Every structure is written in C-alpha cells, then in structure tokens.
Amino acid sequence: QVQLVESGGGLVQPGGSLRLSCQASGSIFSIKDMGWYRQASEAERVLVALINTDGLTDYADSVVGRFTISRDNAKNTLYLQMNNLKPEDTAVYYCNAEVGEFPYDYWGQGTQVTVSS
C-alpha cells in the first residue's frame, strides 16, 4: 500500500505563488507516474500535471508556463510549484500515485488552494 499526504495549500492573492508537497510512504518502490489533480466547487476532478519516474512531465493547457511539477525520489516527495496564481486556480488539489498492481492508483486527502484578493 501507498500513503500520500499533501501540504502547502492556503490563501494567496492573484499573482502570488504557492508550493504544494506530497509525501509518499509505504510501498514506495511500486510507484510509477505521479500527478497533481484539482477539483473546484461543483466541478469534476481534472489533471493538472504529471511526472514519471525519470522526470518527464506533462501539463494541462491552463497551467503551462505557470506551474512546475517535480519529484524527489530520494525523499519520496512530489511537488507542485504554482506561480502567477489566478482565481480560477482555486480548488482542492490532490496528489496521485500510479502503481503497477491493484488498485493501480492511490490518492492523498487533498489540500485547499484559494486565490482571492
């Protein structure tokens, strides 16, 4: 099993920055891709950014150039650096880890990001 714990969310003004962290524990050796997803009020959960074990990344069009996903495999930690935040970035952000066996994906508890003046 894999356990994921997010941190770093909070209230920030438009144009500001936040860095989210996701600490993984348990069967770390089984983790493949990791990603950040977000879910705004009355909306579905959507992909924000993905990163594989070798550091290859992919981003949603809405965050390209503003967000950076990274991982420190030695520390079993995933990060999301969020710059130039906009009100539409307001959501609960979830950490996700893909594994090679059932249940195939694990989720963190989520951390709230609110962008408001």
PDB file of C-alpha atoms in Angstrom:
ATOM      1  CA  GLN A   1       0.000   0.000   0.000  1.00  0.00           C
ATOM      2  CA  VAL A   2       0.950   3.636  -0.568  1.00  0.00           C
ATOM      3  CA  GLN A   3       0.007   6.558   1.643  1.00  0.00           C
ATOM      4  CA  LEU A   4       0.033  10.125   0.287  1.00  0.00           C
ATOM      5  CA  VAL A   5      -0.153  13.285   2.395  1.00  0.00           C
ATOM      6  CA  GLU A   6      -0.435  16.720   0.778  1.00  0.00           C
ATOM      7  CA  SER A   7       0.571  20.016   2.357  1.00  0.00           C
ATOM      8  CA  GLY A   8       1.227  23.623   1.375  1.00  0.00           C
ATOM      9  CA  GLY A   9      -2.222  24.833   0.409  1.00  0.00           C
ATOM     10  CA  GLY A  10      -3.678  28.083   1.630  1.00  0.00           C
ATOM     11  CA  LEU A  11      -4.988  31.518   0.721  1.00  0.00           C
ATOM     12  CA  VAL A  12      -2.994  33.618  -1.742  1.00  0.00           C
ATOM     13  CA  GLN A  13      -3.630  36.799  -3.733  1.00  0.00           C
ATOM     14  CA  PRO A  14      -3.862  36.750  -7.531  1.00  0.00           C
ATOM     15  CA  GLY A  15      -0.361  36.782  -8.998  1.00  0.00           C
ATOM     16  CA  GLY A  16       1.076  35.099  -5.936  1.00  0.00           C
ATOM     17  CA  SER A  17       2.795  31.742  -5.554  1.00  0.00           C
ATOM     18  CA  LEU A  18       2.435  28.552  -3.545  1.00  0.00           C
ATOM     19  CA  ARG A  19       4.334  25.278  -3.433  1.00  0.00           C
ATOM     20  CA  LEU A  20       2.430  22.099  -2.711  1.00  0.00           C
ATOM     21  CA  SER A  21       4.136  18.993  -1.354  1.00  0.00           C
ATOM     22  CA  CYS A  22       3.054  15.354  -1.315  1.00  0.00           C
ATOM     23  CA  GLN A  23       4.877  12.964   0.986  1.00  0.00           C
ATOM     24  CA  ALA A  24       4.610   9.302  -0.013  1.00  0.00           C
ATOM     25  CA  SER A  25       5.149   6.350   2.288  1.00  0.00           C
ATOM     26  CA  GLY A  26       4.558   2.602   2.254  1.00  0.00           C
ATOM     27  CA  SER A  27       5.374   0.593  -0.862  1.00  0.00           C
ATOM     28  CA  ILE A  28       7.353   3.405  -2.479  1.00  0.00           C
ATOM     29  CA  PHE A  29       9.173   1.009  -4.798  1.00  0.00           C
ATOM     30  CA  SER A  30       5.907   0.316  -6.617  1.00  0.00           C
ATOM     31  CA  ILE A  31       5.191   3.953  -7.580  1.00  0.00           C
ATOM     32  CA  LYS A  32       5.372   4.802 -11.270  1.00  0.00           C
ATOM     33  CA  ASP A  33       3.852   8.055 -12.550  1.00  0.00           C
ATOM     34  CA  MET A  34       2.727  10.712 -10.087  1.00  0.00           C
ATOM     35  CA  GLY A  35       0.481  13.681 -10.647  1.00  0.00           C
ATOM     36  CA  TRP A  36      -1.489  16.580  -9.288  1.00  0.00           C
ATOM     37  CA  TYR A  37      -5.219  16.885  -9.872  1.00  0.00           C
ATOM     38  CA  ARG A  38      -7.653  19.555  -8.760  1.00  0.00           C
ATOM     39  CA  GLN A  39     -11.360  19.815  -8.166  1.00  0.00           C
ATOM     40  CA  ALA A  40     -13.181  23.133  -7.945  1.00  0.00           C
ATOM     41  CA  SER A  41     -16.606  23.530  -6.375  1.00  0.00           C
ATOM     42  CA  GLU A  42     -19.329  21.930  -8.482  1.00  0.00           C
ATOM     43  CA  ALA A  43     -16.735  20.681 -10.974  1.00  0.00           C
ATOM     44  CA  GLU A  44     -15.142  17.351 -11.800  1.00  0.00           C
ATOM     45  CA  ARG A  45     -11.623  16.411 -10.782  1.00  0.00           C
ATOM     46  CA  VAL A  46      -9.176  17.229 -13.575  1.00  0.00           C
ATOM     47  CA  LEU A  47      -5.498  16.612 -14.264  1.00  0.00           C
ATOM     48  CA  VAL A  48      -3.112  19.493 -13.565  1.00  0.00           C
ATOM     49  CA  ALA A  49       0.310  17.919 -14.134  1.00  0.00           C
ATOM     50  CA  LEU A  50       2.011  14.521 -14.445  1.00  0.00           C
ATOM     51  CA  ILE A  51       5.586  13.347 -13.940  1.00  0.00           C
ATOM     52  CA  ASN A  52       7.120   9.921 -14.476  1.00  0.00           C
ATOM     53  CA  THR A  53       9.955   8.273 -12.569  1.00  0.00           C
ATOM     54  CA  ASP A  54      12.568   9.732 -14.939  1.00  0.00           C
ATOM     55  CA  GLY A  55      11.238  13.279 -14.663  1.00  0.00           C
ATOM     56  CA  LEU A  56       9.282  13.573 -17.921  1.00  0.00           C
ATOM     57  CA  THR A  57       6.388  15.985 -17.355  1.00  0.00           C
ATOM     58  CA  ASP A  58       3.044  16.889 -18.872  1.00  0.00           C
ATOM     59  CA  TYR A  59       0.737  19.802 -18.009  1.00  0.00           C
ATOM     60  CA  ALA A  60      -2.814  20.903 -18.515  1.00  0.00           C
ATOM     61  CA  ASP A  61      -3.013  23.770 -21.020  1.00  0.00           C
ATOM     62  CA  SER A  62      -4.434  26.069 -18.353  1.00  0.00           C
ATOM     63  CA  VAL A  63      -1.269  25.909 -16.209  1.00  0.00           C
ATOM     64  CA  VAL A  64       1.519  25.719 -18.799  1.00  0.00           C
ATOM     65  CA  GLY A  65       4.199  28.299 -18.047  1.00  0.00           C
ATOM     66  CA  ARG A  66       2.875  28.928 -14.537  1.00  0.00           C
ATOM     67  CA  PHE A  67       3.075  25.580 -12.718  1.00  0.00           C
ATOM     68  CA  THR A  68       6.032  23.219 -12.389  1.00  0.00           C
ATOM     69  CA  ILE A  69       5.763  19.627 -11.188  1.00  0.00           C
ATOM     70  CA  SER A  70       8.824  17.874  -9.768  1.00  0.00           C
ATOM     71  CA  ARG A  71       9.697  14.870  -7.640  1.00  0.00           C
ATOM     72  CA  ASP A  72      12.497  13.984  -5.264  1.00  0.00           C
ATOM     73  CA  ASN A  73      12.662  10.206  -5.410  1.00  0.00           C
ATOM     74  CA  ALA A  74      15.207  10.024  -2.578  1.00  0.00           C
ATOM     75  CA  LYS A  75      12.761  11.847  -0.297  1.00  0.00           C
ATOM     76  CA  ASN A  76       9.664  10.168  -1.776  1.00  0.00           C
ATOM     77  CA  THR A  77       8.138  13.611  -2.246  1.00  0.00           C
ATOM     78  CA  LEU A  78       6.174  15.216  -5.081  1.00  0.00           C
ATOM     79  CA  TYR A  79       5.994  18.992  -5.520  1.00  0.00           C
ATOM     80  CA  LEU A  80       3.885  21.474  -7.437  1.00  0.00           C
ATOM     81  CA  GLN A  81       5.291  24.989  -7.721  1.00  0.00           C
ATOM     82  CA  MET A  82       2.444  27.337  -8.618  1.00  0.00           C
ATOM     83  CA  ASN A  83       3.299  30.842  -9.832  1.00  0.00           C
ATOM     84  CA  ASN A  84       1.149  33.710 -11.116  1.00  0.00           C
ATOM     85  CA  LEU A  85      -1.902  32.191  -9.495  1.00  0.00           C
ATOM     86  CA  LYS A  86      -5.330  33.142 -10.776  1.00  0.00           C
ATOM     87  CA  PRO A  87      -8.767  32.983  -9.128  1.00  0.00           C
ATOM     88  CA  GLU A  88      -9.677  30.143 -11.478  1.00  0.00           C
ATOM     89  CA  ASP A  89      -6.903  28.061  -9.887  1.00  0.00           C
ATOM     90  CA  THR A  90      -8.985  27.891  -6.704  1.00  0.00           C
ATOM     91  CA  ALA A  91      -9.668  24.230  -5.960  1.00  0.00           C
ATOM     92  CA  VAL A  92      -8.822  21.286  -3.768  1.00  0.00           C
ATOM     93  CA  TYR A  93      -5.549  19.845  -5.065  1.00  0.00           C
ATOM     94  CA  TYR A  94      -4.969  16.093  -4.853  1.00  0.00           C
ATOM     95  CA  CYS A  95      -1.780  14.080  -5.125  1.00  0.00           C
ATOM     96  CA  ASN A  96      -1.964  10.862  -7.158  1.00  0.00           C
ATOM     97  CA  ALA A  97       0.434   7.939  -7.488  1.00  0.00           C
ATOM     98  CA  GLU A  98       0.199   5.230 -10.130  1.00  0.00           C
ATOM     99  CA  VAL A  99       1.381   1.743  -9.224  1.00  0.00           C
ATOM    100  CA  GLY A 100       1.839  -1.393 -11.315  1.00  0.00           C
ATOM    101  CA  GLU A 101      -0.710  -3.510  -9.480  1.00  0.00           C
ATOM    102  CA  PHE A 102      -4.170  -3.289  -7.946  1.00  0.00           C
ATOM    103  CA  PRO A 103      -5.590  -0.758  -7.068  1.00  0.00           C
ATOM    104  CA  TYR A 104      -3.312   0.905  -9.696  1.00  0.00           C
ATOM    105  CA  ASP A 105      -3.816   4.428  -8.245  1.00  0.00           C
ATOM    106  CA  TYR A 106      -3.592   5.991  -4.787  1.00  0.00           C
ATOM    107  CA  TRP A 107      -4.867   9.418  -3.724  1.00  0.00           C
ATOM    108  CA  GLY A 108      -3.999  11.870  -0.990  1.00  0.00           C
ATOM    109  CA  GLN A 109      -6.568  13.632   1.168  1.00  0.00           C
ATOM    110  CA  GLY A 110      -6.367  16.912  -0.753  1.00  0.00           C
ATOM    111  CA  THR A 111      -5.250  20.423   0.170  1.00  0.00           C
ATOM    112  CA  GLN A 112      -7.275  23.593  -0.405  1.00  0.00           C
ATOM    113  CA  VAL A 113      -5.844  26.366  -2.577  1.00  0.00           C
ATOM    114  CA  THR A 114      -7.789  29.628  -2.621  1.00  0.00           C
ATOM    115  CA  VAL A 115      -6.746  32.519  -4.874  1.00  0.00           C
ATOM    116  CA  SER A 116      -8.541  35.713  -3.912  1.00  0.00           C
ATOM    117  CA  SER A 117      -7.855  39.378  -3.274  1.00  0.00           C
TER     118      SER A 117
END
